[in-house]
Coordinates of C-alpha atoms and ligand atoms in Angstrom, one line a residue:
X748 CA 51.8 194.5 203.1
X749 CA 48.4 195.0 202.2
X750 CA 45.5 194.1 203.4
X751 CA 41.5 194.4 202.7
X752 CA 38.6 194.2 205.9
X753 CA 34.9 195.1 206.3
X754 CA 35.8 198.3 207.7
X755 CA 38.5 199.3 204.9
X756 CA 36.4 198.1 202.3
X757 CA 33.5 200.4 203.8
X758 CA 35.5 203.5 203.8
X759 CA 37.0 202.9 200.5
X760 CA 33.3 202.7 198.9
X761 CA 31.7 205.8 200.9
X762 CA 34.9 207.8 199.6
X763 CA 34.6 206.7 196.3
X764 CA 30.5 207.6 196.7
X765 CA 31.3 211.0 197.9
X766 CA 33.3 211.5 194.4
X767 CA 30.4 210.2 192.2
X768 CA 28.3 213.0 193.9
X769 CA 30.5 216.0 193.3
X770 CA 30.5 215.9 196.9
X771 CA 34.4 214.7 197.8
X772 CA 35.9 218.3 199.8
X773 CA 39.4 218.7 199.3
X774 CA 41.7 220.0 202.1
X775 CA 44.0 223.1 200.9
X776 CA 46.6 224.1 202.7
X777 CA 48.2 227.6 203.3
X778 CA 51.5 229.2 203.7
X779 CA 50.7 232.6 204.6
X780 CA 48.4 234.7 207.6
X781 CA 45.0 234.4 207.2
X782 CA 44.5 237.9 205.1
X783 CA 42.4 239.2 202.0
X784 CA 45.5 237.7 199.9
X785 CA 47.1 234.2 200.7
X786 CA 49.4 232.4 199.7
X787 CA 48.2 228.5 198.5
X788 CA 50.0 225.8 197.5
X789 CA 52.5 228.8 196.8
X790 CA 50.0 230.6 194.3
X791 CA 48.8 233.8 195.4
X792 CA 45.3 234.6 195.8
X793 CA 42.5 236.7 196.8
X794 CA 40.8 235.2 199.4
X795 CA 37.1 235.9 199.6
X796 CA 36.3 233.0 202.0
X797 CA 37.5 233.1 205.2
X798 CA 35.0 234.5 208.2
X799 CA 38.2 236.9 209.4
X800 CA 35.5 239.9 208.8
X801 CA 37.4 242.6 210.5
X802 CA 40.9 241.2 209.3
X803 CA 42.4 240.8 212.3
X804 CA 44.1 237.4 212.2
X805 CA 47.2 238.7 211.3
X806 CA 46.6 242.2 213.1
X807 CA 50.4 243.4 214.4
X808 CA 48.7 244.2 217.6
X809 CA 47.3 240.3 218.2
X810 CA 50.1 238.8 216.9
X811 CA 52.4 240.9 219.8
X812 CA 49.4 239.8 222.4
X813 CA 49.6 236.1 221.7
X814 CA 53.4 236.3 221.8
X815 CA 53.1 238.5 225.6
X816 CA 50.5 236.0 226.4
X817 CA 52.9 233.0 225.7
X818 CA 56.2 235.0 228.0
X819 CA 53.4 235.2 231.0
X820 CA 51.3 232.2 230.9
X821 CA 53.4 229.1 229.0
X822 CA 51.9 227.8 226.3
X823 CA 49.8 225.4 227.6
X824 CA 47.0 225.9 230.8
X825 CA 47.7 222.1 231.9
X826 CA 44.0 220.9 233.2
X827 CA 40.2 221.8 232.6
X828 CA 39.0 225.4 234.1
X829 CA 37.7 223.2 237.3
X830 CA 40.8 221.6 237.9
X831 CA 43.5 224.1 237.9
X832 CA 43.3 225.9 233.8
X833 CA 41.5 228.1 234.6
X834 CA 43.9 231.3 234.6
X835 CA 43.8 235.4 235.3
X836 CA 43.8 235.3 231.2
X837 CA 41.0 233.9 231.4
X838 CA 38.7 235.3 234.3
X839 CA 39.7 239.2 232.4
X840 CA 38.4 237.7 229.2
X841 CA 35.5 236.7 230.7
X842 CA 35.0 239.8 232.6
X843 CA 35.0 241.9 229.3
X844 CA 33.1 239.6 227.1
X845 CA 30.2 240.2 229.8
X846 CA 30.9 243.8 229.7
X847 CA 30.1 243.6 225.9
X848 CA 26.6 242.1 226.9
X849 CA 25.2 243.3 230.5
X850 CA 23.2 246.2 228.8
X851 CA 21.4 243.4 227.1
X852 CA 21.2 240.5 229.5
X853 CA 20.2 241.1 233.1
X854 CA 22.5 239.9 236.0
X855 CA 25.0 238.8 232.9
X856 CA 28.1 236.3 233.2
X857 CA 30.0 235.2 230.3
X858 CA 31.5 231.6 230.0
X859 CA 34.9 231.1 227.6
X860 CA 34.9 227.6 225.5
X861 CA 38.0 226.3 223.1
X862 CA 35.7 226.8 220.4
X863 CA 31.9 227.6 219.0
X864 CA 31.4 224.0 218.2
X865 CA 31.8 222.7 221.8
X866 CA 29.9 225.8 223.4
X867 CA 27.0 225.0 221.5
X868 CA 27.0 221.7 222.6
X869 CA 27.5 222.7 226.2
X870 CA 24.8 225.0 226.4
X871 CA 22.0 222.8 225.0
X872 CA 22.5 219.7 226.0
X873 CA 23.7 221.3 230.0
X874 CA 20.0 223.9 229.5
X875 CA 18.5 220.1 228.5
X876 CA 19.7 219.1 232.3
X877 CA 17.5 221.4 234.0
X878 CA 14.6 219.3 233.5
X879 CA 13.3 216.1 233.8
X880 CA 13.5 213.3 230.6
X881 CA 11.2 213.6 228.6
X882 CA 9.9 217.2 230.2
X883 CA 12.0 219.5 227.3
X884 CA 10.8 220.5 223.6
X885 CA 12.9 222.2 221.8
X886 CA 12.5 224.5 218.8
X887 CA 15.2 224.7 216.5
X888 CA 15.6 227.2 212.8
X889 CA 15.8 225.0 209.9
X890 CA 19.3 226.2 208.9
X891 CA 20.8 226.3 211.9
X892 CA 24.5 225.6 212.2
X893 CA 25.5 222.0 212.5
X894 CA 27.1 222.4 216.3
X895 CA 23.5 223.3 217.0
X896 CA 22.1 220.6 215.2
X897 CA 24.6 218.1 217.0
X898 CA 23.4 219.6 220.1
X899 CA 20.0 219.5 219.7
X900 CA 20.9 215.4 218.9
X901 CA 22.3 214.8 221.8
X902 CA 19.9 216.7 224.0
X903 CA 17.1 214.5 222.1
X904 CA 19.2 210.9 222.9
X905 CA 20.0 212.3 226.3
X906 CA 17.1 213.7 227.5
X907 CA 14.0 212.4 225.2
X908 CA 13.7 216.2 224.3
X909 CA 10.8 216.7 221.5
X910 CA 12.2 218.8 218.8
X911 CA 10.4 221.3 216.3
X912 CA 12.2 222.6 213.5
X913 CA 11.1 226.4 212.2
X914 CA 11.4 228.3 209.3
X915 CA 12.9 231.6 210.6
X916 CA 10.7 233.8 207.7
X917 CA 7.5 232.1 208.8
X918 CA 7.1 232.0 212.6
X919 CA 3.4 231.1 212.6
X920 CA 4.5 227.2 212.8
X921 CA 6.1 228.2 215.6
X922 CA 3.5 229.8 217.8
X923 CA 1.1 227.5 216.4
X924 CA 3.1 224.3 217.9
X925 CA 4.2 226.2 221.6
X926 CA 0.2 227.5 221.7
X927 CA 0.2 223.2 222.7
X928 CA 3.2 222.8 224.2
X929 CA 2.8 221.7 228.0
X930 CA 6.3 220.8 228.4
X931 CA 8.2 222.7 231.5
X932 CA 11.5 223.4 229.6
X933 CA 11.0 225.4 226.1
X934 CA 14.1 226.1 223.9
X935 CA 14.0 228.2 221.4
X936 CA 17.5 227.9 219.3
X937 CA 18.2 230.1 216.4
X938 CA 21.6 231.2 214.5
X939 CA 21.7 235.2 214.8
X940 CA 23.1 235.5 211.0
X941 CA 22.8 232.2 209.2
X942 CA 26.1 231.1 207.8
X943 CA 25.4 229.7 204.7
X944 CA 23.0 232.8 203.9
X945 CA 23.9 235.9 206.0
X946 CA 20.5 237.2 207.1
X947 CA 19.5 237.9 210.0
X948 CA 17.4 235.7 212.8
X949 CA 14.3 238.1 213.8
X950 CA 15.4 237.8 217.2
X951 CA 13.0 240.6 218.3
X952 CA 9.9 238.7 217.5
X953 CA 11.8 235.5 219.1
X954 CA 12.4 236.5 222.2
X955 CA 8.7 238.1 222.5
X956 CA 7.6 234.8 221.4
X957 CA 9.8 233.1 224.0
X958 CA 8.4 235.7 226.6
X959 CA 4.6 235.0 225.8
X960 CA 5.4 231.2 225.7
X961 CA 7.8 231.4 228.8
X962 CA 10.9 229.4 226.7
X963 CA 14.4 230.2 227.0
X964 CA 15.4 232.0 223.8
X965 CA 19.4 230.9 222.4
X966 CA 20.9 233.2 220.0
X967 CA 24.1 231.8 218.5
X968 CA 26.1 235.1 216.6
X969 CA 28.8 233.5 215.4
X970 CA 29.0 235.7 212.6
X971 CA 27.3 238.6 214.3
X972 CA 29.7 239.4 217.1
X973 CA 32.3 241.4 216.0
X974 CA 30.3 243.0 212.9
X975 CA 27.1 244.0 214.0
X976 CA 26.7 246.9 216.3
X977 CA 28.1 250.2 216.3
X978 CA 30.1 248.7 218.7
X979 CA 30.7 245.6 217.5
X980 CA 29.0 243.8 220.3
X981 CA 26.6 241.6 218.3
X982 CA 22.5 241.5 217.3
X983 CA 21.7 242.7 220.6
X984 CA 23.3 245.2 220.3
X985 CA 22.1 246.1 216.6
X986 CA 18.7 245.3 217.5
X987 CA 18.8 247.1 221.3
X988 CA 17.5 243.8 222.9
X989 CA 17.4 243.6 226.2
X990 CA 16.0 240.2 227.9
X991 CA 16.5 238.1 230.6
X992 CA 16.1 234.9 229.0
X993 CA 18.6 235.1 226.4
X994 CA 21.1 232.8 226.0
X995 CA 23.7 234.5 224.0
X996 CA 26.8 232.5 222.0
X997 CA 29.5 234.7 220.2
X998 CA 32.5 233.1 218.6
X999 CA 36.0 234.2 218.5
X1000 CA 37.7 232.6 215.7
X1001 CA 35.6 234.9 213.4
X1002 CA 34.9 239.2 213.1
X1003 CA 37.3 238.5 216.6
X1004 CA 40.3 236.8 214.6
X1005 CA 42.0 234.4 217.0
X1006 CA 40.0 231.3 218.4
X1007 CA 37.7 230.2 220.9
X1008 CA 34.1 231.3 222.1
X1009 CA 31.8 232.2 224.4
X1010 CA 28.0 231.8 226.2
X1011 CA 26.6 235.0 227.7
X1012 CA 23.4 234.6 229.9
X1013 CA 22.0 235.3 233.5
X1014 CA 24.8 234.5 236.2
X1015 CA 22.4 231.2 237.4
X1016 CA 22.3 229.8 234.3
X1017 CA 25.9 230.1 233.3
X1018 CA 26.8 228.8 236.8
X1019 CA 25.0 225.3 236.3
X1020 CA 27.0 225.0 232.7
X1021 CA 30.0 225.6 234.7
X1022 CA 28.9 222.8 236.9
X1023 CA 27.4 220.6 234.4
X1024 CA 28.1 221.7 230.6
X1025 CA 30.0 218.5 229.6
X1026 CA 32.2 220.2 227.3
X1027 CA 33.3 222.7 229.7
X1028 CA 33.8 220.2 232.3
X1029 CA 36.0 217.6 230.4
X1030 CA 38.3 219.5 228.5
X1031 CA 41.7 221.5 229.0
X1032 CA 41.0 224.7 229.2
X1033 CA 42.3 227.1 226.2
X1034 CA 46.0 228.5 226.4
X1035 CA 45.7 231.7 228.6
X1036 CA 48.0 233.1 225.9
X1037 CA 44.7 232.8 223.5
X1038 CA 42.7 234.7 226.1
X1039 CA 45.3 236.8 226.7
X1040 CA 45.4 238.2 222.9
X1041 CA 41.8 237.7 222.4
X1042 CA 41.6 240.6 225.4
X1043 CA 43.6 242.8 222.6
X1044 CA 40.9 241.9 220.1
X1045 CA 38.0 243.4 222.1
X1046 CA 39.9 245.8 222.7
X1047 CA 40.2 246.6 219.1
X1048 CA 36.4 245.7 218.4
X1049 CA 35.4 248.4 220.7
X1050 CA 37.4 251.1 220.0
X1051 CA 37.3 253.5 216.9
X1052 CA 39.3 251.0 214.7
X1053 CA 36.5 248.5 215.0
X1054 CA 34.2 251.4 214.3
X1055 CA 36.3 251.8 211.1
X1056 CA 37.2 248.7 210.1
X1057 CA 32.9 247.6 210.3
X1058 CA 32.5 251.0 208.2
X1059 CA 34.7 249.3 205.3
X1060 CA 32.8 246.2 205.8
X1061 CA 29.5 248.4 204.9
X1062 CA 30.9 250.3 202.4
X1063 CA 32.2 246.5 200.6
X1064 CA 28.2 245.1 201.2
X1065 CA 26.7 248.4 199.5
X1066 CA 28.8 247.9 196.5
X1067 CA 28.4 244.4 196.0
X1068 CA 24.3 245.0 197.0
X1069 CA 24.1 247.8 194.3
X1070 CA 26.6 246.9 191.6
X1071 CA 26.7 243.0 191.6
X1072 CA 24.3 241.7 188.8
X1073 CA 23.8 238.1 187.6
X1074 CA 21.8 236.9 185.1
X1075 CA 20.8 233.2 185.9
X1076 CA 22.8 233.2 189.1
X1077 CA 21.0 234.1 192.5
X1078 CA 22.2 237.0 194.8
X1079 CA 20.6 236.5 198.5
X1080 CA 20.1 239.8 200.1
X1081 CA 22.0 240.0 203.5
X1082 CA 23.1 242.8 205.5
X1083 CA 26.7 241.1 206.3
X1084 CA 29.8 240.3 204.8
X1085 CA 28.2 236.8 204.0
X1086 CA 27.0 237.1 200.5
X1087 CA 26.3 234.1 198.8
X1088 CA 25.8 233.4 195.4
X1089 CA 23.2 230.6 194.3
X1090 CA 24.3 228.2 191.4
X1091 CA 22.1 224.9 192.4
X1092 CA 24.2 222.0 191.3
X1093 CA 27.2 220.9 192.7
X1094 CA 29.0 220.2 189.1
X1095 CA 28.4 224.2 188.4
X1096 CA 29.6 225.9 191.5
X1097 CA 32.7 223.4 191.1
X1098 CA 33.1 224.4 187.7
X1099 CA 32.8 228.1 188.8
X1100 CA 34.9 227.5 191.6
X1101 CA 37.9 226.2 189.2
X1102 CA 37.6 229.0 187.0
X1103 CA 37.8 231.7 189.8
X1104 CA 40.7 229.6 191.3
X1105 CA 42.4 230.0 187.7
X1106 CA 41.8 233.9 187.9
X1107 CA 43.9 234.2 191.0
X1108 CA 41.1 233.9 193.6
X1109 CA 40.2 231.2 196.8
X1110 CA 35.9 231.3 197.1
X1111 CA 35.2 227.5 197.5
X1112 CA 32.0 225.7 196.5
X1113 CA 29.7 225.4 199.6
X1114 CA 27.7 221.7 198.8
X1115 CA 25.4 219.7 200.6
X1116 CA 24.8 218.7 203.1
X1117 CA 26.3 222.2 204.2
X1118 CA 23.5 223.6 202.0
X1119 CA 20.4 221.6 201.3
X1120 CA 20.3 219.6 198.0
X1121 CA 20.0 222.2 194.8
X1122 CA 21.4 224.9 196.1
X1123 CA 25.3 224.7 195.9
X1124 CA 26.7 227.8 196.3
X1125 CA 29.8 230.3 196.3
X1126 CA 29.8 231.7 199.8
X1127 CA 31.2 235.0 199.2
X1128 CA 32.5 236.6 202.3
X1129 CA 34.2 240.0 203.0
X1130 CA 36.9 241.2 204.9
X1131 CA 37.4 244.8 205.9
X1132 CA 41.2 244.2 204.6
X1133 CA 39.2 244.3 201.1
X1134 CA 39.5 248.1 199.1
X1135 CA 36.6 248.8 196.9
X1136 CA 38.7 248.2 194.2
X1137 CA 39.5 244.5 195.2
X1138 CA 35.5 244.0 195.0
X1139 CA 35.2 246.0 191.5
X1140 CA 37.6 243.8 190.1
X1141 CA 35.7 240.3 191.8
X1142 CA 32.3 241.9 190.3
X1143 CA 34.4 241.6 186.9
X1144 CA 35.4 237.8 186.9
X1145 CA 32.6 236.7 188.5
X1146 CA 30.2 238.1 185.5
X1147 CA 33.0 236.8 183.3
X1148 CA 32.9 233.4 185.0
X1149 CA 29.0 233.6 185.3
X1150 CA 28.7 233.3 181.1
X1151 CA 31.3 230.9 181.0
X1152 CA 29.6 228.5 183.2
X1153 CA 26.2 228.8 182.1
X1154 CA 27.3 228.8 178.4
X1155 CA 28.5 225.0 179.5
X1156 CA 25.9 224.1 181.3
X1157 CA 23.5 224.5 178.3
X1158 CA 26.1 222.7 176.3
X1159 CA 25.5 219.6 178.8
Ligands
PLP303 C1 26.8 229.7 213.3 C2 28.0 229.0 213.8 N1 28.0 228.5 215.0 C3 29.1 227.9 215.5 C4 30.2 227.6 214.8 C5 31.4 226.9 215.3 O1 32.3 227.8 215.8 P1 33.8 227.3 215.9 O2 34.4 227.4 214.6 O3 34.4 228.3 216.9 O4 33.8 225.9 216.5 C6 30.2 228.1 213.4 C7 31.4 227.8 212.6 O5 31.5 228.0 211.5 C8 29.1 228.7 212.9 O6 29.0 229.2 211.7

């Protein structure tokens, strides 16, 4: 039986609407590890898309860890972290992500989350709790990542918070608008690497303008931690920061191939999130088993196969910096293994999509409103599980596929 209502009927037409914009995403689903080659809807291909920078996902090592994890903890941890999830798994994890940090962040305690996602939301809209309504601004980059976004929404319904957005390249705006800001609480909220365009957040000239202006500066290196660093420890690391008033997030599904995430800040600060960061409160706590084998991945990030493994990722990003050359498509300069590749409308980075998917590789069309309007992209990423030669031959096909596409689009 079939049957038609508002609600149906409302779904049916924004679907359809989605479709007429080129703007319909389409799930795909795997049958292999995450890896530099995957099997997809049993085709094999070379997967230049995933954020597994280091290329542990499938790393022999985890893989044992989770399964150790699973023979001493269960599979499950039963309750939130207050209740009674919160294991020994756990509490080490914790312990060594704020090993990673304390050089950088004074009297330093690290919080675990289930993902980035919910961390993000924790930490702004708990930070947003410190003050009175209506007695919070908050200052937010323009391309910041959507959990940031969400939480900077909710900390604005919740709290009456005033928000400023900023263009990370131009922080005049910025100092301009705090020079009047009488507000008590003063967030300053950036991505370390943006994910859609993998530079870097100036984070030094933040946090002095968080210093002069006396706001709390929140760093979120999703796609730092892991890569940057000789270390592998993050932008503070790279860029020798040391602050008290830095609220740092690192992610764990990323460079650290498993799941989950974290806040790093001064002990006081993570305490209150503890006490009242709505996502950390409300939710089971992760599997220990996923702390348990994300204590293997540190391990691995710190030690000289992470020191290797980020030397590959280098060696990859001077190739494609020196060798890869378009002629009406846009390179963006970045330092990481995010390299995207600008093609402005949506029907064109489909098209080039399609073709590379033909030619045996998975690099998906990023479209608004990941990416604003005009400015649909291939988001190129690398994985130290890449040779030189895997990149050679993508440098190939994608000035192959380049001609191709723009010979169409002037056909159009
Ligand atoms: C900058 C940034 N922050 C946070 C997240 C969310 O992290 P997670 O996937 O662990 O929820 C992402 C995910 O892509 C991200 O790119």
């Amino acid at each position: 039986m079939t049957s038609s209502f508002k609600a149906l009927e409302l779904a049916q037409e924004s679907i359809a609407d989605l479709d007429l914009q080129l703007l319909r995403r389409k799930l795909r689903v795997t049958q292999s590890p995450c890896n530099s080659n995957v099997t997809v809807e049993n085709r094999q291909l070379k997967a230049f898309c995933s954020n597994d920078y280091l290329g542990l996902a499938n790393h022999p090592d985890l893989v044992d860890a989770w399964s150790q994890g699973g023979q001493q903890y269960g599979v499950g941890s039963g309750a939130s972290h207050l209740i009674s999830g919160h294991s020994a798994a756990h509490e080490l994890l914790e312990i060594k992500l704020t090993s990673f940090q304390k050089k950088h962040i004074q009297n330093a305690r690290a919080l675990f989350f289930s993902t980035g996602y919910l961390t993000n939301l924790a930490v702004i809209t708990g930070l947003a709790g410190l003050t009175e309504r209506g007695d919070l601004s908050i200052y937010s980059a323009k391309l910041n990542h959507a959990s940031l976004i969400d939480g900077v929404r909710l900390a604005v319904a919740q709290m009456n918070a005033t928000v400023n957005l900023f263009d990370h390249t131009q922080l005049n705006s910025l100092t301009d608008t705090l020079t009047k800001d009488t507000k008590s609480l003063k967030l300053i909220v950036t991505d370390g690497v943006f994910s859609m365009d993998g530079d870097l957040a100036p984070v030094k000239a933040l946090l002095q303008i968080a210093e002069q202006y006396d706001a709390l500066l929140i760093v979120d290196d999703a796609h730092g931690f892991g890569v940057l660093g000789k270390q592998g420890h993050g932008i503070l690391e790279q860029e020798e920061i040391q602050s008290d008033r830095i609220i740092y997030i690192g992610t764990l599904g990323k460079a650290a191939g498993v799941s989950g995430a974290f806040v790093c800040a001064q002990d006081s600060f993570i305490e209150w999130l503890v006490q009242k960061g709505r996502p950390y409160v409300y939710s089971t706590a992760t599997p220990p088993a996923i702390a348990h084998a994300l204590l293997k991945s540190l391990e691995i990030i710190d030690s000289a196969e992470g020191i290797e493994r980020r030397a590959q990722l280098n060696q990859l990003i001077k190739i494609w910096q020196d060798e890869m050359i378009f002629s009406e498509w846009k390179k963006v300069s970045s330092c990481t293994p995010i390299q995207p590749v600008i093609l402005g409308s949506n029907a064109s980075a489909l098209m080039a999509a399609k073709l590379l998917d033909d030619a045996g590789y998975w690099i998906p069309a990023i479209r608004p409103p990941t990416v604003a309007p005009g400015s649909a992209r291939l988001r190129i990423t690398f994985s130290a599980n890449h040779s030189a030669d895997d990149l050679h031959k993508l440098i190939t096909t994608l000035n192959r596929i380049e001609q191709k596409v723009s010979k169409k689009v002037m056909h159009d």
